[in-house]
mmCIF file of C-alpha atoms and ligand atoms in Angstrom:
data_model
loop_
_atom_site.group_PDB
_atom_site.id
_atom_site.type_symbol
_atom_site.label_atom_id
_atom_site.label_comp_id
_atom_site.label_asym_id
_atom_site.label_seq_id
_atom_site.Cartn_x
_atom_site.Cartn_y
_atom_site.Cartn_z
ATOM 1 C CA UNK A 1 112.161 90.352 98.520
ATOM 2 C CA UNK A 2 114.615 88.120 96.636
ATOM 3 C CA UNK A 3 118.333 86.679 98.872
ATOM 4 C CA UNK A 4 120.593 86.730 95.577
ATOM 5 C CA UNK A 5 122.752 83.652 95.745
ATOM 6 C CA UNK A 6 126.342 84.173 93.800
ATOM 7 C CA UNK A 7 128.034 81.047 92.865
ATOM 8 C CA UNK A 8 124.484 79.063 93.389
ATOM 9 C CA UNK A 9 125.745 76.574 90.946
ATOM 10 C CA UNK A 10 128.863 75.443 92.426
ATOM 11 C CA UNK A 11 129.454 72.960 95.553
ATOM 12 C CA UNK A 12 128.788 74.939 98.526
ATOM 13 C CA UNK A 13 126.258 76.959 96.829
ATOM 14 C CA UNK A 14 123.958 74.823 95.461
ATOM 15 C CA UNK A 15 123.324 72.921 98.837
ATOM 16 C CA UNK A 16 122.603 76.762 100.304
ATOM 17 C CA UNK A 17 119.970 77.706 97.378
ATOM 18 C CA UNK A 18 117.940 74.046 98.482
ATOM 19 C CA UNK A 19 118.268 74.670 102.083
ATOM 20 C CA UNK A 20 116.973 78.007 101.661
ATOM 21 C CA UNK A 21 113.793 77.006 98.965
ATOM 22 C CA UNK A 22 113.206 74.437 101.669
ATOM 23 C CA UNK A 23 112.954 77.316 104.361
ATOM 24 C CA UNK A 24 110.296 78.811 102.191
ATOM 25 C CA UNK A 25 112.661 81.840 100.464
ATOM 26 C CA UNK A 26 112.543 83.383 97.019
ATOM 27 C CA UNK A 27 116.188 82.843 95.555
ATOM 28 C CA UNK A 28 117.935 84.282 92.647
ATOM 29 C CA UNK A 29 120.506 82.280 91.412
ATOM 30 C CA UNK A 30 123.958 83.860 89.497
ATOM 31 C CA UNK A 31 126.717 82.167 88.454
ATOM 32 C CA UNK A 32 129.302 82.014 85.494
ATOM 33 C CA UNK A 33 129.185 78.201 85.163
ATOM 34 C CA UNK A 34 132.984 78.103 84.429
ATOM 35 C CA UNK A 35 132.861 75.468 88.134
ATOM 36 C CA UNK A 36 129.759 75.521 88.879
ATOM 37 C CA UNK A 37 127.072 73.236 87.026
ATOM 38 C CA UNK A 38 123.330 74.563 85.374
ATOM 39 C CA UNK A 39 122.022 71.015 86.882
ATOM 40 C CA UNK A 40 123.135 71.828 90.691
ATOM 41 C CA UNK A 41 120.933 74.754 90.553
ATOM 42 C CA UNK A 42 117.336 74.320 91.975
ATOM 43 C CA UNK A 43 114.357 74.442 90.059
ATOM 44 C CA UNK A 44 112.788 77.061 92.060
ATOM 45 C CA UNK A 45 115.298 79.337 92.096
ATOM 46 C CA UNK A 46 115.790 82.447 89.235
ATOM 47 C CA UNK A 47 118.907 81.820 87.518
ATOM 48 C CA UNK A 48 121.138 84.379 85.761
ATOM 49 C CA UNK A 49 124.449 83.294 83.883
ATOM 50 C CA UNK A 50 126.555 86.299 84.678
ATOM 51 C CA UNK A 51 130.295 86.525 85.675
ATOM 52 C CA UNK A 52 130.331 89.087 89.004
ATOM 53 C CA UNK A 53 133.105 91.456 87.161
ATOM 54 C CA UNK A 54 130.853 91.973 84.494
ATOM 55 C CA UNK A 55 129.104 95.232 86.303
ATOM 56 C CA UNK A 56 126.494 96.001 83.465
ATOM 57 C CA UNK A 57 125.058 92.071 84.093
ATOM 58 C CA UNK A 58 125.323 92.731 87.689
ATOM 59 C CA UNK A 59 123.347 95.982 87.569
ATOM 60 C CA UNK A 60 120.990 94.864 85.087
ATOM 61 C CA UNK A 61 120.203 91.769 87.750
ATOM 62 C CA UNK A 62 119.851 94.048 90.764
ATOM 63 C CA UNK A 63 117.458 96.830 89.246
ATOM 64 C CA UNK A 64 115.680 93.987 87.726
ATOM 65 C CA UNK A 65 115.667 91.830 91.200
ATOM 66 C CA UNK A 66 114.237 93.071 94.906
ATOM 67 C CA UNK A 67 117.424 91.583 96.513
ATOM 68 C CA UNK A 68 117.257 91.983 100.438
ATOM 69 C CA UNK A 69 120.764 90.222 100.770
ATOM 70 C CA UNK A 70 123.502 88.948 99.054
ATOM 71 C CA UNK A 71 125.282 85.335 99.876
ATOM 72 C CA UNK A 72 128.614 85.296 98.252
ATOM 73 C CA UNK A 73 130.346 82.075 96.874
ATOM 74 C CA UNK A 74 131.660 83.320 93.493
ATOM 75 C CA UNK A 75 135.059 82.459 94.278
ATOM 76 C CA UNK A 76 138.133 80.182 92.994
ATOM 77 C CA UNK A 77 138.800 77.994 95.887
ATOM 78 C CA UNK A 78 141.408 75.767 95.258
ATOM 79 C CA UNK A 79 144.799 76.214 97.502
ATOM 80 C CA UNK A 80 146.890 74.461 94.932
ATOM 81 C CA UNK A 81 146.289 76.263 92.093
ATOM 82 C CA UNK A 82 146.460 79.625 93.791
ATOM 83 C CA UNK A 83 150.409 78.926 94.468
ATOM 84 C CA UNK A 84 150.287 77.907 90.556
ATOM 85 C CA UNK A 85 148.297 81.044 89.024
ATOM 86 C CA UNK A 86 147.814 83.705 91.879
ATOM 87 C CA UNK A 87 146.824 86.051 89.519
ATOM 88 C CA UNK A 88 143.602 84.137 88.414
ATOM 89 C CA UNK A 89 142.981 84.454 92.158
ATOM 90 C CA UNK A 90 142.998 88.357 92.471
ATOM 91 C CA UNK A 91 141.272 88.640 89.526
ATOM 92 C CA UNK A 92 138.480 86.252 90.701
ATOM 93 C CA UNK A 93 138.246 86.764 94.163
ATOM 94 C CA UNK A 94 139.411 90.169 94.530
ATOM 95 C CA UNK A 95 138.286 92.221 91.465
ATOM 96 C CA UNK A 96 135.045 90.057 91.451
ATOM 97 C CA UNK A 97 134.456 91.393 95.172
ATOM 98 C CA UNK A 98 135.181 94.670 94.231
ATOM 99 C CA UNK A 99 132.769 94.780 91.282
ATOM 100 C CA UNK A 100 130.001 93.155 93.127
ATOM 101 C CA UNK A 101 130.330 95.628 96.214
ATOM 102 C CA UNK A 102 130.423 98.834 93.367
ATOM 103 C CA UNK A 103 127.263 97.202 92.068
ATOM 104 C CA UNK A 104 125.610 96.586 95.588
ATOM 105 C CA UNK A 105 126.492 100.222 96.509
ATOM 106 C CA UNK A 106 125.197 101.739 93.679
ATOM 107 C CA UNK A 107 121.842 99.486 94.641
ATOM 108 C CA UNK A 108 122.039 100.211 97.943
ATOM 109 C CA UNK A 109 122.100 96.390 98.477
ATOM 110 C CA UNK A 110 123.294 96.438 102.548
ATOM 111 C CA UNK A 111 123.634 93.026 103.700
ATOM 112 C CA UNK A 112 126.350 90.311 102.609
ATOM 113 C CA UNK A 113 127.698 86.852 104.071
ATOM 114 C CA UNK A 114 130.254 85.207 101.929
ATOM 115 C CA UNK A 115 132.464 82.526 102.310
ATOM 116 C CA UNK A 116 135.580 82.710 103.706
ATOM 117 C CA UNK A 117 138.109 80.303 104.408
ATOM 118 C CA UNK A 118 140.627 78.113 107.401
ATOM 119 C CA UNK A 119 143.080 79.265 105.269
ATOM 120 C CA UNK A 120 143.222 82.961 106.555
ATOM 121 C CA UNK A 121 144.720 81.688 109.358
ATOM 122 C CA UNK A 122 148.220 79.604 107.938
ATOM 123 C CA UNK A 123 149.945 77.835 110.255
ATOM 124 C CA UNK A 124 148.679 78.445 113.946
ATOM 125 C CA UNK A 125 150.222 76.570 116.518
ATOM 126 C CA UNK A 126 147.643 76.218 119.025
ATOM 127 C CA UNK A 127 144.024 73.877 118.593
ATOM 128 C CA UNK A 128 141.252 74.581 118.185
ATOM 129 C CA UNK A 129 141.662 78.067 116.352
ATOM 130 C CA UNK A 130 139.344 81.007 117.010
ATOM 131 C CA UNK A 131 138.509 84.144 115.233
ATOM 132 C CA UNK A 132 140.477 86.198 117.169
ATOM 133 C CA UNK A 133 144.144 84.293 116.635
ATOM 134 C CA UNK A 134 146.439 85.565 114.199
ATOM 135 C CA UNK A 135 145.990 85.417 110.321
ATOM 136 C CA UNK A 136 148.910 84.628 108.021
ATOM 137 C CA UNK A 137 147.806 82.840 104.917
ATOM 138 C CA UNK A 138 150.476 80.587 104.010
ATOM 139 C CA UNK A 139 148.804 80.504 100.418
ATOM 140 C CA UNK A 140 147.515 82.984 98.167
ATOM 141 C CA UNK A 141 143.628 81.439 98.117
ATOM 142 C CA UNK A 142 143.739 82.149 101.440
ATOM 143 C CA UNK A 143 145.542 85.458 101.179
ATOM 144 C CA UNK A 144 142.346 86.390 98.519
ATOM 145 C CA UNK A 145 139.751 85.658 101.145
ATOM 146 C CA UNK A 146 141.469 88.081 103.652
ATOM 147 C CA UNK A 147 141.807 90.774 101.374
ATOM 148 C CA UNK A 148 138.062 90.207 100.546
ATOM 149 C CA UNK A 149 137.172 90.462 104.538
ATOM 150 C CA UNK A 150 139.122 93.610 104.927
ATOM 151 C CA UNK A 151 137.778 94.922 101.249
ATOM 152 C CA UNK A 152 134.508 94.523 103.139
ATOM 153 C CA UNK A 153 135.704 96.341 106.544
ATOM 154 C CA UNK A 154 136.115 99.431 104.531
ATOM 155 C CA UNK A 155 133.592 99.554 101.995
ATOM 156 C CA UNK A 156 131.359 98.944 105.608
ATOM 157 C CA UNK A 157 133.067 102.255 107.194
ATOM 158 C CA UNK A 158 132.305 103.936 104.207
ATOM 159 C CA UNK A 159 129.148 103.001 102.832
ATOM 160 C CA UNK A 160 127.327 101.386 105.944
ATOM 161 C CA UNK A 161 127.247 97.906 104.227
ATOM 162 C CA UNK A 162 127.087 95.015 106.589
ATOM 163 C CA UNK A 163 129.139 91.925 106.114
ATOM 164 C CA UNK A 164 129.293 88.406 108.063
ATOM 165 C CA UNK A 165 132.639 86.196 106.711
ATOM 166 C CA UNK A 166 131.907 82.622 107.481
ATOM 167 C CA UNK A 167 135.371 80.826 107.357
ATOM 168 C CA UNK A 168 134.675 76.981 106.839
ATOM 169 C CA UNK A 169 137.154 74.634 107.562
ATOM 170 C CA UNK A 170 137.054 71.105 105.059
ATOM 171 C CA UNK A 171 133.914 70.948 103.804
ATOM 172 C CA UNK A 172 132.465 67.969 102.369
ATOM 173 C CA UNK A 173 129.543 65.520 102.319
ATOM 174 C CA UNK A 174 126.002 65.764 99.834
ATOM 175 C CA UNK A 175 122.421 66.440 100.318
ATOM 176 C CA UNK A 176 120.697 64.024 102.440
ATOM 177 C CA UNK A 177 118.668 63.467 99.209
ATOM 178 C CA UNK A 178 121.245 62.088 96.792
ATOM 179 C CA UNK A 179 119.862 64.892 94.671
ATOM 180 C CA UNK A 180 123.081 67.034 94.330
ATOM 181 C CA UNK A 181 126.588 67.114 95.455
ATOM 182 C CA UNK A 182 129.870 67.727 94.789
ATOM 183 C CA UNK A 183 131.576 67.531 91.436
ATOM 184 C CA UNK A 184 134.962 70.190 90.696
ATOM 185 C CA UNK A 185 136.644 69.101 87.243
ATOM 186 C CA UNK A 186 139.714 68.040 87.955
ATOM 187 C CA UNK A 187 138.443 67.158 91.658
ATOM 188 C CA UNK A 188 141.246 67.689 94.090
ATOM 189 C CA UNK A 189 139.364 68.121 97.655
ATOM 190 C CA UNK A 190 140.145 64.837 99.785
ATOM 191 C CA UNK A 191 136.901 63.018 100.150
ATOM 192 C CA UNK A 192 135.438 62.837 96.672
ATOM 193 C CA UNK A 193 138.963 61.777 95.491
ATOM 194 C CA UNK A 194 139.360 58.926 97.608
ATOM 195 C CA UNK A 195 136.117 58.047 96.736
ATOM 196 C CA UNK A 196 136.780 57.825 92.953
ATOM 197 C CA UNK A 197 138.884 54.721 93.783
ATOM 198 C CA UNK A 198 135.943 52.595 94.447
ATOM 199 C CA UNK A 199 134.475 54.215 91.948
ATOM 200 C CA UNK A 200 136.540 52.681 89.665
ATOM 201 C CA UNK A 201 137.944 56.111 88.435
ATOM 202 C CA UNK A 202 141.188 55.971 89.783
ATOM 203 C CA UNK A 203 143.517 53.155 90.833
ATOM 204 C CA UNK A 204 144.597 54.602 94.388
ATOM 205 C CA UNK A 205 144.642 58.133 96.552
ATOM 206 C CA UNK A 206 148.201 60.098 96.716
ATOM 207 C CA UNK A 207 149.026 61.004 100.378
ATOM 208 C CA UNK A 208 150.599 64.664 100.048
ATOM 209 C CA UNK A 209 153.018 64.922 103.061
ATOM 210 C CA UNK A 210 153.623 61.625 105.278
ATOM 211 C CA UNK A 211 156.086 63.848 107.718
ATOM 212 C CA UNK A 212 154.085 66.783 109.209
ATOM 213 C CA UNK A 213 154.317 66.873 113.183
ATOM 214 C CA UNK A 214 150.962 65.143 113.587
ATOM 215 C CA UNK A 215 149.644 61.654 115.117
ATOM 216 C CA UNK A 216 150.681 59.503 111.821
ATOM 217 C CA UNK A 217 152.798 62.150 109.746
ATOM 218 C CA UNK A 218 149.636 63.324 107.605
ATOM 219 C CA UNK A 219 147.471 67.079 107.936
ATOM 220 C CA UNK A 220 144.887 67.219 110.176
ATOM 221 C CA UNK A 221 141.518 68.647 109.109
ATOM 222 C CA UNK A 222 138.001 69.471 110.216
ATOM 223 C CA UNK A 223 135.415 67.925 108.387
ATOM 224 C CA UNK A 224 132.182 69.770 108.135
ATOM 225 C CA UNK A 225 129.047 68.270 106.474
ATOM 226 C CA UNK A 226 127.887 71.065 103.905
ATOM 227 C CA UNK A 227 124.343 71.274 104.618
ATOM 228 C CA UNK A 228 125.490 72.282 107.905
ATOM 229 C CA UNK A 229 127.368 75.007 106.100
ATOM 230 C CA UNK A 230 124.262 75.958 104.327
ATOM 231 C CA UNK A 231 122.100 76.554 107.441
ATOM 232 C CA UNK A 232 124.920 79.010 108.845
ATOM 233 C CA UNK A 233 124.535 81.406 105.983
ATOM 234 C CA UNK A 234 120.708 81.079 106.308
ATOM 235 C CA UNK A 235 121.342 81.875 109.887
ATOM 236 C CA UNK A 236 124.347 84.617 109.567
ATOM 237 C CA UNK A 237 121.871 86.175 106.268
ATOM 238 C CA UNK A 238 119.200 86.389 109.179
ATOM 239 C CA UNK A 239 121.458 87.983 112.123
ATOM 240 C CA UNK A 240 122.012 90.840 109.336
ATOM 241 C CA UNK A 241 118.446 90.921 108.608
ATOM 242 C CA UNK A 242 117.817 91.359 112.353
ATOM 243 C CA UNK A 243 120.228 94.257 112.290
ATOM 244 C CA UNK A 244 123.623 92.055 113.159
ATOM 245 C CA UNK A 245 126.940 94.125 112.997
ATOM 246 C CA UNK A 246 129.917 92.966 111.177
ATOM 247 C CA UNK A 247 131.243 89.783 112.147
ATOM 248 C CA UNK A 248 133.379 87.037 111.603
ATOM 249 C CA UNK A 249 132.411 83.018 112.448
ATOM 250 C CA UNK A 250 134.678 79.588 112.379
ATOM 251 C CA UNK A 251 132.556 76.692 110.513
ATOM 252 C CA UNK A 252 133.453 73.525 111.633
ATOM 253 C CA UNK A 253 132.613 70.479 113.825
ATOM 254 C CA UNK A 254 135.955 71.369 116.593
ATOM 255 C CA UNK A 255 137.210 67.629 115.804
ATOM 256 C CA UNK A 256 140.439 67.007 113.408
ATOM 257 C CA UNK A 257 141.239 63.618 111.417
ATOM 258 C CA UNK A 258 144.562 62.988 110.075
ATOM 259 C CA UNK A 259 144.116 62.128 105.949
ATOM 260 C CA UNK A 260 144.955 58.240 106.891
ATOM 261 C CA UNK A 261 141.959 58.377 109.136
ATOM 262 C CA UNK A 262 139.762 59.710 106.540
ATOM 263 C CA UNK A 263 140.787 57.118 103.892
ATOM 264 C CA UNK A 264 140.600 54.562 106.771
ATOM 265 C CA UNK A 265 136.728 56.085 107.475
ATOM 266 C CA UNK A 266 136.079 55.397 103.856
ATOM 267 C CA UNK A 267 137.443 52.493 103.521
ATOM 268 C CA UNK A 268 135.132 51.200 106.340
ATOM 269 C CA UNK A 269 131.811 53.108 104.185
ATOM 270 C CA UNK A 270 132.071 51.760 100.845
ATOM 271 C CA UNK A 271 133.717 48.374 101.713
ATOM 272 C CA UNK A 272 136.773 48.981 99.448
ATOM 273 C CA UNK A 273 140.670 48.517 100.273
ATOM 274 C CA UNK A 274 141.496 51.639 98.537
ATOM 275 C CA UNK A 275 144.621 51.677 98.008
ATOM 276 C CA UNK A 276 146.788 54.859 99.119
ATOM 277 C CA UNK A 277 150.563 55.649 98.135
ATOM 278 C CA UNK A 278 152.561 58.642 100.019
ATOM 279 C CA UNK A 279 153.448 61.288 97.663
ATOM 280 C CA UNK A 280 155.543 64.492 98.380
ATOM 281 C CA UNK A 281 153.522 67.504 100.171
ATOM 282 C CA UNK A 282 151.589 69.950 98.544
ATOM 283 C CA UNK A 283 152.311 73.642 98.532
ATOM 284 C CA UNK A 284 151.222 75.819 100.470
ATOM 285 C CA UNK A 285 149.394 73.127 103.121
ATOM 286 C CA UNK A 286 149.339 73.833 106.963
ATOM 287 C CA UNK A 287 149.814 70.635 109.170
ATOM 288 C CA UNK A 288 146.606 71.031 111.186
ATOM 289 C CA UNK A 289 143.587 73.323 110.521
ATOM 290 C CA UNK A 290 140.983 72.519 113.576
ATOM 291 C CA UNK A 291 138.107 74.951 114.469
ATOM 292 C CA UNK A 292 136.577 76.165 117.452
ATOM 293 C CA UNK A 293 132.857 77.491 116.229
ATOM 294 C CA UNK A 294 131.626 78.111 119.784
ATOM 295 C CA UNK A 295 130.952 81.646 118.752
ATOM 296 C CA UNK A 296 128.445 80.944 115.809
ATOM 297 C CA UNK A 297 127.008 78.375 118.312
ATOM 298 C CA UNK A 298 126.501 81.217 120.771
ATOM 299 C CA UNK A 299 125.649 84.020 118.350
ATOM 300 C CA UNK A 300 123.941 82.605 115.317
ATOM 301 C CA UNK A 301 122.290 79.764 117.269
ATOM 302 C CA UNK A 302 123.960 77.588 114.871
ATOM 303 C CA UNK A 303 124.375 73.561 115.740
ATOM 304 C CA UNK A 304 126.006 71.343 113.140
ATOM 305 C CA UNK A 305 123.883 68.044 112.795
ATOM 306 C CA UNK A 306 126.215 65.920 111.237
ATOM 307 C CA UNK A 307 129.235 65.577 113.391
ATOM 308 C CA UNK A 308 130.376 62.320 112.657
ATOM 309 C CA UNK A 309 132.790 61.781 110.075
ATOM 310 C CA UNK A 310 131.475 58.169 109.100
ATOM 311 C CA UNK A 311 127.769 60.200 108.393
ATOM 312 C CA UNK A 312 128.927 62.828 106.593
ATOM 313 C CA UNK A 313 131.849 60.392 104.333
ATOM 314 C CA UNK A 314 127.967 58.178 103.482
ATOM 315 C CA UNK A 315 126.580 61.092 102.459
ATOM 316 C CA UNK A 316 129.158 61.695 100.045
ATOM 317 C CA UNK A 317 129.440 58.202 99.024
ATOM 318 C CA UNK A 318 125.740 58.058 98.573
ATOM 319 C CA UNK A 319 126.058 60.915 95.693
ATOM 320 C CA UNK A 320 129.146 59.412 94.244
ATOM 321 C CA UNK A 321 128.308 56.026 93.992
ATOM 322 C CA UNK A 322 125.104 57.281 91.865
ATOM 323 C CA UNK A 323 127.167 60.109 89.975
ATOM 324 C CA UNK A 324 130.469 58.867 89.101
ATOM 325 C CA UNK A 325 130.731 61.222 86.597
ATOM 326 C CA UNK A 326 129.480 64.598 88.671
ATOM 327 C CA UNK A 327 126.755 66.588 86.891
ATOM 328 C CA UNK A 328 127.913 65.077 83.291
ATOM 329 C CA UNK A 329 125.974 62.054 81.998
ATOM 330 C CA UNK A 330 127.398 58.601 80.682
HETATM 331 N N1 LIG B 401 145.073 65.600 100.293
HETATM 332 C C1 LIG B 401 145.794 64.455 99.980
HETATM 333 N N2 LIG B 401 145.581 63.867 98.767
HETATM 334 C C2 LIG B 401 144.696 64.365 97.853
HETATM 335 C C3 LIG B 401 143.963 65.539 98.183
HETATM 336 C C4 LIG B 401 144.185 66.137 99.410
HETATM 337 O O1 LIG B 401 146.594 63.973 100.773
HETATM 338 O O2 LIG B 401 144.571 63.793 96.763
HETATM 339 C C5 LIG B 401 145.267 66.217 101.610
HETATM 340 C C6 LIG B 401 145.743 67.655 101.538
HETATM 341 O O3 LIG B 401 147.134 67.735 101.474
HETATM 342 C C7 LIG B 401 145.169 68.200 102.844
HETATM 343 C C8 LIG B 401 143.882 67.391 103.069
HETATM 344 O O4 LIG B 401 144.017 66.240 102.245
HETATM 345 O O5 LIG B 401 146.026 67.928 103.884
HETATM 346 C C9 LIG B 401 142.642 68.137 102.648
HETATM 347 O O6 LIG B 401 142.865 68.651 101.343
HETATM 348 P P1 LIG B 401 141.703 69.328 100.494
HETATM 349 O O7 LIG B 401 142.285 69.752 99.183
HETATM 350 O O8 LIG B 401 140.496 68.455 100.484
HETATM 351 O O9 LIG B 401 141.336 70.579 101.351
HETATM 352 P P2 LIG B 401 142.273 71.762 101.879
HETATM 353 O O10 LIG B 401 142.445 71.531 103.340
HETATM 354 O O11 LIG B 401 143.480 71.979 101.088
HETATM 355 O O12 LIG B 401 141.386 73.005 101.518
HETATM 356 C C10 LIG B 401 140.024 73.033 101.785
HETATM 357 C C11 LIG B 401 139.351 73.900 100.768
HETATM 358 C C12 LIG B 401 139.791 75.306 100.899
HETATM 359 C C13 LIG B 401 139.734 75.757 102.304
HETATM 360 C C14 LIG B 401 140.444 74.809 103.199
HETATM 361 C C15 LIG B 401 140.320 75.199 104.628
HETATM 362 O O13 LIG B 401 139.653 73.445 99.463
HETATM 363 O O14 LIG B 401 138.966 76.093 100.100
HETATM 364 O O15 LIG B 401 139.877 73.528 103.045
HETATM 365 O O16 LIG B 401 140.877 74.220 105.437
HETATM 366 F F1 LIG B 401 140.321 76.949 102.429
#
């Protein structure tokens, strides 16, 4: 039996689909390739360019497939642009979800972890957050991923489908083997945009928001390194497998760093000044976004290894400084 990996060409994805070839699986690959990139995928895995609201590619791939579980990154994922074009995010998030759980049902394909999001939760007050504090998305990419959770609640109740949302906080880093990483055209996540300044790609890093009520004025985030991610929906996929009920994990290290201290951090890596300029706060941004993750600690058995922010900043640097152009050559 086949673990059918959605989005296995994008960022999060890709570093899954090696983890899991490494762990000895048989992984089928489907993506659109509209984010994602045909050279991130693995060699061993099956691939299958589909789009998941196309429902004839979808069914075609799971009568042709033995899928015993589904992990789920097909998703837009990109906070500013969902205040921009919300619509692209229903349409992607939501009525891709919905198409992929008609397909599963009609399959009966039972057991799905997908990625969720820190932004379910908006603005919380108190640190570190847990799964069971309030969510109220204060952006629509977040809003999506809620919808998706509760889309999965009922289509559970109804159809006995079982579900594990793994909400990641900031994820970032590259495989330990410089082999793949991360690469979103235009790039707008913090680390591999600071790090196109040494790369020579960009002159200096904008600063969104130099007033929030933090240490030095800028959000606080928790870094996770992404392989770390990976092994959590290796270990969540397995907790199904085992017969696991519906549940709902924090991914993240429990630590936050303003956005000064993560420029500072890579200033220190790749021995450049990079230069950074304050520029007016982005849309739809919560001041801090810190996790606790002691329950997938205590239920998946799951224990991030790279918990240093320097490591997991190399790592990244380590597949920039080689790709400077992502996935695309020259
Ligand atoms: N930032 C800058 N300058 C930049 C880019 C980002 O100052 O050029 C700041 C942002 O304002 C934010 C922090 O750096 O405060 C991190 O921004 P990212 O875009 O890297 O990440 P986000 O926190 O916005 O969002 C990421 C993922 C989401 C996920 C969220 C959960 O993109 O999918 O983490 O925290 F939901």
């Amino acid at each position: 039996m086949a673990i059918l990996v959605l989005g296995g060409a994008g960022y999060i994805g890709s570093h899954t689909v090696y983890e899991l070839i490494d762990a000895g699986r048989d992984v089928v690959v489907a993506d659109n390739l509209q984010t994602g990139f045909r050279a991130a995928v693995h060699p061993k895995a099956r691939f299958y360019e589909l789009d998941i609201r196309d429902r004839p590619a979808l069914d075609a791939l799971f009568e042709r497939e033995s899928i015993e579980g589904v992990i789920h990154f097909a998703a837009s994922s990109q906070v500013g642009e969902s205040m921009t074009d919300p619509l692209k995010y229903y349409d992607n998030n939501l009525c891709g979800t919905m198409v992929l759980l008609q397909s599963m049902v009609a399959h009966q394909v039972g057991k799905i972890v997908f990625s969720s999001t820190a932004a379910t939760y908006g603005e919380r007050s108190q640190m570190p957050i847990l799964e069971s504090d309030r969510t109220e998305p204060t952006n629509c990419y977040g809003e999506t991923k809620l919808s998706m959770e509760r889309m999965m609640g009922w289509v559970s109740r109804a159809h006995g489908l079982r579900y594990v949302a793994l909400r990641y906080f900031n994820a970032c880093g590259a495989h330990p083997s410089g082999s793949i990483g991360e690469a979103h055209d235009p790039e707008t996540h913090l680390v591999p945009v600071i790090l196109q300044v040494p790369n020579g790609r960009r002159a200096a890093v904008s600063v969104f928001g130099g007033d929030y009520p933090t240490k030095d004025g800028t959000c606080v985030r928790d870094y996770i390194h992404v392989t770390d991610l990976a092994q959590a929906h290796i270990l969540a996929l397995d907790y199904l497998l085992r017969g696991g009920e519906n549940n709902v994990f924090n991914l993240g290290n429990g630590v936050g760093f303003t956005v000064r201290e993560v420029i500072e951090c890579a200033r220190a890596v790749t021995g450049h000044p990079i230069p950074a300029e304050l520029s007016p706060r982005r849309a739809g941004d919560p001041a801090q976004l810190v996790a606790s993750s002691e329950k997938a600690k205590a239920v998946l058995g799951w224990r991030p290894r790279y918990n240093d922010l320097e490591t997991i900043v190399a790592s990244a640097w380590n597949w920039h400084k080689n790709h400077p152009n992502g996935y695309q050559e020259g």
